[in-house]
Coordinates of C-alpha atoms in Angstrom, one line a residue:
M1 CA -11.8 73.7 -80.3
P2 CA -14.4 71.3 -81.0
R3 CA -17.1 72.6 -84.1
P4 CA -20.4 73.6 -83.1
R5 CA -22.5 70.6 -82.3
P6 CA -26.6 71.0 -81.4
R7 CA -27.2 71.2 -78.4
S8 CA -28.3 68.4 -77.4
T9 CA -25.6 66.2 -78.5
P10 CA -23.2 66.0 -75.4
V11 CA -19.6 67.2 -75.4
L12 CA -16.3 66.1 -73.4
L13 CA -13.0 67.5 -73.0
A14 CA -11.0 65.4 -70.3
L15 CA -6.7 66.8 -68.8
T16 CA -3.5 65.0 -69.7
V17 CA -1.1 65.6 -66.5
A18 CA 1.8 66.0 -68.9
C19 CA 3.2 69.3 -70.0
G20 CA 2.6 70.4 -73.1
D21 CA 0.0 69.0 -76.0
A22 CA -0.6 65.3 -75.4
G23 CA -3.2 64.5 -77.7
S24 CA -4.3 66.3 -80.8
G25 CA -7.7 67.8 -80.1
D26 CA -9.5 65.3 -82.3
E27 CA -13.2 65.4 -82.5
G28 CA -15.6 63.1 -83.1
S29 CA -19.2 63.4 -83.5
T30 CA -20.4 63.3 -80.4
G31 CA -17.6 64.7 -78.2
A32 CA -14.1 66.4 -78.0
T33 CA -10.6 66.4 -76.3
E34 CA -7.8 68.9 -75.3
S35 CA -5.1 68.7 -73.1
A36 CA -4.4 70.7 -70.6
S37 CA -1.2 71.4 -68.4
D38 CA -0.6 70.0 -65.3
P39 CA -0.9 72.2 -62.3
S40 CA 1.5 70.6 -59.9
A41 CA 4.1 72.5 -63.0
S42 CA 3.5 76.0 -60.3
D43 CA 1.5 74.9 -57.3
P44 CA 2.9 72.4 -55.5
S45 CA -0.1 71.7 -53.5
A46 CA -2.1 70.3 -56.6
S47 CA -0.2 67.9 -57.2
D48 CA -0.5 66.8 -53.1
P49 CA -3.5 68.6 -51.8
S50 CA -2.5 68.3 -48.2
A51 CA 0.1 70.5 -48.4
S52 CA -2.3 73.0 -48.0
D53 CA -5.4 71.2 -47.2
P54 CA -4.6 68.9 -44.2
S55 CA -8.2 67.3 -44.7
A56 CA -7.7 66.1 -47.6
S57 CA -5.1 63.0 -47.2
D58 CA -8.2 62.1 -44.8
P59 CA -11.6 63.1 -46.1
S60 CA -13.5 61.9 -43.5
A61 CA -11.4 65.2 -41.1
T62 CA -14.5 67.2 -42.7
D63 CA -16.2 65.0 -44.9
P64 CA -18.9 62.7 -43.6
S65 CA -19.2 61.3 -47.0
A66 CA -15.6 59.7 -46.5
S67 CA -17.0 57.1 -44.6
D68 CA -17.9 53.2 -46.1
S69 CA -21.5 54.1 -45.2
D70 CA -22.0 56.8 -48.2
P71 CA -20.3 56.2 -51.7
D72 CA -19.8 52.8 -51.0
S73 CA -23.7 52.1 -49.3
T74 CA -24.5 49.0 -50.9
G75 CA -21.1 46.9 -50.9
G76 CA -21.2 43.7 -52.6
D77 CA -18.7 41.5 -53.7
P78 CA -18.0 42.5 -57.9
N79 CA -16.0 38.9 -58.7
D80 CA -20.3 37.7 -58.2
A81 CA -22.6 37.7 -60.8
D82 CA -25.5 38.2 -58.6
A83 CA -24.1 40.8 -56.4
M84 CA -22.7 42.3 -59.4
C85 CA -25.9 43.0 -61.0
E86 CA -27.7 43.6 -57.5
R87 CA -25.3 46.7 -56.5
W88 CA -25.6 48.1 -60.6
L89 CA -29.8 48.2 -60.3
A90 CA -29.5 49.5 -56.5
D91 CA -27.1 52.2 -56.9
R92 CA -28.8 53.0 -60.6
A93 CA -32.1 52.9 -59.5
D94 CA -31.9 57.0 -58.7
M95 CA -30.6 59.3 -61.0
T96 CA -32.1 62.8 -59.9
E97 CA -29.6 65.1 -61.3
G98 CA -29.6 67.8 -58.1
V99 CA -31.4 71.1 -58.6
W100 CA -29.1 74.5 -59.5
T101 CA -29.9 77.0 -57.4
G102 CA -27.6 79.6 -59.3
D103 CA -28.5 82.6 -61.1
L104 CA -27.1 83.0 -64.5
A105 CA -28.1 87.1 -64.7
A106 CA -26.5 87.2 -61.2
C107 CA -23.2 84.8 -61.6
D108 CA -24.1 83.4 -58.7
P109 CA -22.6 79.7 -58.9
G110 CA -25.0 79.0 -56.4
D111 CA -24.9 74.9 -55.6
I112 CA -26.9 71.7 -56.4
D113 CA -28.6 69.9 -53.6
E114 CA -26.9 66.8 -51.8
L115 CA -28.9 64.4 -53.4
G116 CA -27.5 65.0 -56.7
R117 CA -23.9 65.2 -55.8
T118 CA -24.4 62.3 -53.8
N119 CA -25.8 60.8 -57.2
A120 CA -23.1 61.2 -59.2
L121 CA -20.8 60.3 -56.7
R122 CA -22.1 56.8 -56.2
I123 CA -22.3 56.7 -60.1
L124 CA -18.7 57.4 -60.4
N125 CA -17.9 54.8 -57.2
L126 CA -20.4 52.0 -59.3
Y127 CA -17.8 52.2 -61.9
R128 CA -15.2 52.0 -59.7
W129 CA -16.5 49.1 -57.5
L130 CA -16.5 47.1 -60.7
A131 CA -13.2 47.5 -61.5
D132 CA -11.8 46.7 -58.0
L133 CA -10.9 50.2 -57.4
P134 CA -11.4 51.8 -53.8
P135 CA -14.5 54.2 -53.5
I136 CA -13.9 57.8 -53.6
T137 CA -15.1 60.9 -51.7
H138 CA -16.0 64.8 -52.7
D139 CA -14.2 67.9 -50.8
A140 CA -16.4 70.6 -50.6
T141 CA -13.7 73.4 -51.5
L142 CA -13.5 71.3 -55.0
D143 CA -17.0 71.4 -55.5
T144 CA -17.2 75.1 -54.8
K145 CA -14.5 75.8 -57.3
G146 CA -16.4 73.2 -59.5
Q147 CA -19.1 74.5 -59.5
S148 CA -18.0 78.6 -60.6
C149 CA -16.3 76.0 -63.4
A150 CA -20.0 75.1 -64.2
L151 CA -21.3 78.1 -63.7
M152 CA -18.5 79.8 -66.4
M153 CA -19.3 77.2 -69.4
T154 CA -22.7 77.6 -68.8
A155 CA -22.8 81.4 -69.3
N156 CA -20.6 80.9 -71.8
G157 CA -22.4 78.0 -73.6
T158 CA -19.2 76.3 -74.4
L159 CA -16.3 73.9 -72.9
S160 CA -12.4 75.1 -72.1
H161 CA -9.9 73.8 -69.8
T162 CA -8.4 77.7 -70.0
P163 CA -11.0 79.7 -69.9
P164 CA -10.0 84.0 -70.8
P165 CA -10.9 86.5 -68.0
E166 CA -12.8 88.0 -70.7
W167 CA -15.7 84.7 -70.4
T168 CA -19.1 86.0 -69.0
C169 CA -19.5 85.0 -65.2
Y170 CA -15.1 84.6 -65.4
S171 CA -13.7 83.7 -62.2
A172 CA -10.3 82.0 -61.0
E173 CA -11.6 79.5 -58.7
G174 CA -13.8 78.1 -61.7
A175 CA -10.8 78.5 -64.2
E176 CA -8.7 76.2 -61.6
A177 CA -11.4 74.3 -61.5
A178 CA -11.5 73.8 -65.3
G179 CA -8.0 73.3 -66.1
S180 CA -8.1 70.0 -63.9
S181 CA -12.1 68.7 -64.7
N182 CA -13.8 66.4 -66.7
I183 CA -16.1 68.4 -68.1
A184 CA -18.8 67.7 -70.1
T185 CA -22.4 69.7 -71.4
G186 CA -24.6 68.0 -69.3
P187 CA -25.5 67.7 -65.4
A188 CA -23.3 65.9 -62.8
V189 CA -25.2 62.7 -62.4
A190 CA -25.5 62.2 -66.4
S191 CA -22.1 63.2 -67.2
I192 CA -20.4 60.3 -65.3
D193 CA -21.8 57.4 -67.8
L194 CA -20.7 59.7 -70.5
Y195 CA -17.4 60.0 -69.2
M196 CA -17.1 56.6 -68.9
M197 CA -18.3 55.6 -72.2
D198 CA -16.0 59.2 -73.6
P199 CA -17.4 59.2 -77.3
G200 CA -15.3 61.4 -79.4
N201 CA -12.2 60.8 -77.5
P202 CA -10.4 58.1 -79.9
T203 CA -6.9 58.7 -79.1
T204 CA -7.0 59.1 -75.4
I205 CA -9.8 57.8 -73.9
G206 CA -9.4 60.4 -71.5
H207 CA -12.5 60.8 -69.3
R208 CA -13.0 56.7 -68.6
R209 CA -8.9 56.9 -67.7
W210 CA -9.5 59.4 -65.1
I211 CA -12.6 57.9 -63.2
L212 CA -10.5 54.9 -63.2
S213 CA -7.3 56.1 -62.1
N214 CA -4.8 54.9 -59.1
S215 CA -4.6 58.7 -58.5
I216 CA -8.2 60.3 -58.4
G217 CA -9.3 61.7 -55.1
P218 CA -11.2 63.5 -53.3
T219 CA -13.1 64.7 -56.6
G220 CA -15.1 67.6 -56.4
I221 CA -18.5 68.3 -58.2
G222 CA -19.9 71.1 -59.5
S223 CA -22.7 71.6 -62.0
T224 CA -25.9 73.1 -63.5
D225 CA -28.4 71.9 -64.6
S226 CA -26.3 71.9 -68.3
F227 CA -22.8 71.5 -67.6
S228 CA -21.2 70.0 -65.3
C229 CA -17.2 69.5 -63.5
L230 CA -15.6 66.9 -62.2
W231 CA -12.1 67.8 -60.9
T232 CA -9.6 64.6 -61.9
L233 CA -6.1 66.5 -61.5
G234 CA -4.2 66.5 -58.1
G235 CA -5.5 63.3 -56.7
S236 CA -4.3 61.7 -53.5
G237 CA -5.2 58.3 -54.2
A238 CA -2.4 55.8 -54.4
V239 CA -3.6 53.0 -55.5
G240 CA -0.6 51.1 -56.8
A241 CA -2.9 48.4 -59.0
P242 CA -0.7 47.6 -62.2
W243 CA -3.4 47.5 -64.5
I244 CA -6.6 48.8 -64.7
A245 CA -9.1 46.7 -67.7
Y246 CA -12.4 48.1 -69.0
P247 CA -14.5 46.0 -68.7
P248 CA -12.7 45.0 -65.9
P249 CA -12.0 41.6 -65.2
G250 CA -15.3 39.5 -63.7
P251 CA -19.0 39.9 -64.8
F252 CA -19.4 43.1 -66.0
P253 CA -23.3 44.5 -66.8
L254 CA -24.5 44.3 -70.6
A255 CA -26.9 47.8 -70.1
A256 CA -23.1 49.3 -69.4
T257 CA -22.1 48.5 -73.1
T258 CA -24.9 50.6 -74.3
I259 CA -25.1 53.5 -72.1
G260 CA -26.1 57.1 -73.3
F261 CA -24.8 58.4 -76.9
S262 CA -22.4 55.3 -77.7
T263 CA -21.7 51.8 -77.7
L264 CA -18.5 49.8 -76.2
D265 CA -18.0 48.7 -79.5
E266 CA -17.8 51.8 -80.9
T267 CA -15.5 53.7 -78.7
G268 CA -14.2 50.3 -77.2
W269 CA -12.3 48.3 -74.5
S270 CA -9.8 49.9 -72.8
L271 CA -6.3 49.0 -70.7
Q272 CA -5.0 51.3 -68.6
S273 CA -1.5 51.2 -66.9
D274 CA 1.0 53.8 -64.6
T275 CA 3.9 51.4 -65.1
I276 CA 3.8 48.7 -67.7
D277 CA 4.4 50.5 -71.1
L278 CA 1.6 49.2 -73.5
S279 CA 2.9 51.0 -76.7
A280 CA 3.7 47.7 -78.0
A281 CA 1.1 45.2 -76.8
S282 CA -0.7 42.8 -78.9
V283 CA -4.0 41.7 -77.5
E284 CA -6.0 38.0 -78.6
V285 CA -10.0 38.3 -77.2
T286 CA -11.5 35.0 -77.3
K287 CA -14.8 33.3 -76.8
D288 CA -16.2 30.0 -76.7
G289 CA -12.8 29.5 -78.5
M290 CA -13.3 31.6 -81.5
V291 CA -10.4 34.4 -81.9
L292 CA -12.5 37.6 -82.3
P293 CA -10.3 40.6 -83.7
M294 CA -10.0 44.0 -82.1
T295 CA -8.2 47.4 -83.7
I296 CA -5.8 48.1 -81.1
T297 CA -5.0 51.9 -81.0
V298 CA -1.9 53.4 -78.5
L299 CA -3.3 56.1 -76.4
G300 CA -1.8 59.3 -75.4
G301 CA -0.2 59.2 -72.3
G302 CA -1.5 61.2 -68.9
Y303 CA -4.7 60.8 -69.4
G304 CA -5.2 59.2 -66.0
S305 CA -2.7 57.0 -66.4
A306 CA 0.8 56.9 -67.8
F307 CA 0.4 54.3 -70.4
G308 CA -2.8 52.7 -72.2
I309 CA -4.4 51.4 -75.1
S310 CA -8.1 50.8 -77.0
M311 CA -9.9 47.6 -78.1
I312 CA -12.1 47.7 -80.6
P313 CA -14.2 45.1 -81.5
A314 CA -13.7 44.5 -85.5
G315 CA -16.5 43.1 -87.0
W316 CA -18.3 41.9 -84.0
Q317 CA -20.5 43.3 -81.3
V318 CA -20.5 42.7 -77.7
G319 CA -22.7 40.0 -76.2
V320 CA -23.7 37.9 -73.0
G321 CA -20.9 35.5 -72.7
A322 CA -17.9 35.4 -71.5
Y323 CA -14.1 37.1 -73.0
H324 CA -10.7 35.6 -72.6
V325 CA -8.2 38.9 -73.0
T326 CA -4.7 38.2 -73.0
V327 CA -1.8 40.9 -73.7
S328 CA 1.3 40.1 -74.5
G329 CA 4.6 42.4 -75.8
T330 CA 5.0 43.9 -72.5
S331 CA 7.1 43.7 -69.1
E332 CA 5.0 41.1 -68.0
P333 CA 1.6 39.3 -69.4
I334 CA -1.9 40.6 -68.8
E335 CA -4.7 37.9 -68.7
Y336 CA -8.0 38.0 -67.7
D337 CA -11.7 36.8 -68.3
V338 CA -14.8 39.5 -68.5
E339 CA -18.3 37.7 -68.3
I340 CA -20.9 39.7 -69.4
V341 CA -23.9 39.8 -67.7
N342 CA -27.9 40.8 -68.4
C343 CA -28.8 42.2 -65.3
G344 CA -32.1 43.8 -66.6
V345 CA -33.3 47.3 -66.9
G346 CA -30.4 49.2 -65.4

């Protein structure tokens, strides 16, 4: 379990779908990672939500938010710098957290108003859009379970993917969500940025990889004013992207490299894949023809992807400009360009 930290410092817990301990429970100054077993091992519907919920395979059947008009409302081409900046600033114009209606003394999970959940989903889908991934939706049933999860974390003042029945405000559905979610000591909207920066998780970058995964969705978003749970496991997504990089190919906002309690210079760039083994990958990053050294870490499998690596700048800092990334030592070469762009405030 993580060491106690000041309440103002955020803490994160991510999941692996591999049974057993795929991570080391490593700790950092701002977060911690803990593995959890795949619920599908004992519950077939966990790996295929549509088995027990027909609306899971087509969320739009019961959830209006599944339409393109909500989570992907501002559209745009992520490969165009002006369009990218326009959407980055527009989608982040309202970061209001939902007002929590629960009651801690009564163990009532309550809910957050629709504005907060909409804002959290919009920011999540903004990051997926930057990576050229489709938006996901939220599911009302998973939202309800997420609320019970957030209530338990709030009532006990800590995080756990396996909360014991002795916990204050314990519930079975809250425990289910705890074992299926990214969880954080922060409300829903702010936690999305935190998951994407993912401080304190150098061996997994698990929260980021789940948000950018091929399989995620629909999600469930539960939040109080101080803890939140984001459902990630058992998704019905089938994007099939051969590899996903962060920062992704194309224009990328400079502001996204320094959001929150850390920077990408500290937590690292990342590359993930479900089909390409990255364990022997070598990476070369150049800018203006100059090779920029990177420290490469092979990430634990099962955190949103089968394979992953992080790439931490060694002795240099990310700034505005074009970066060329070449990955070798894999079954197929990976090569892409990242253009860091100053979009202004956002």
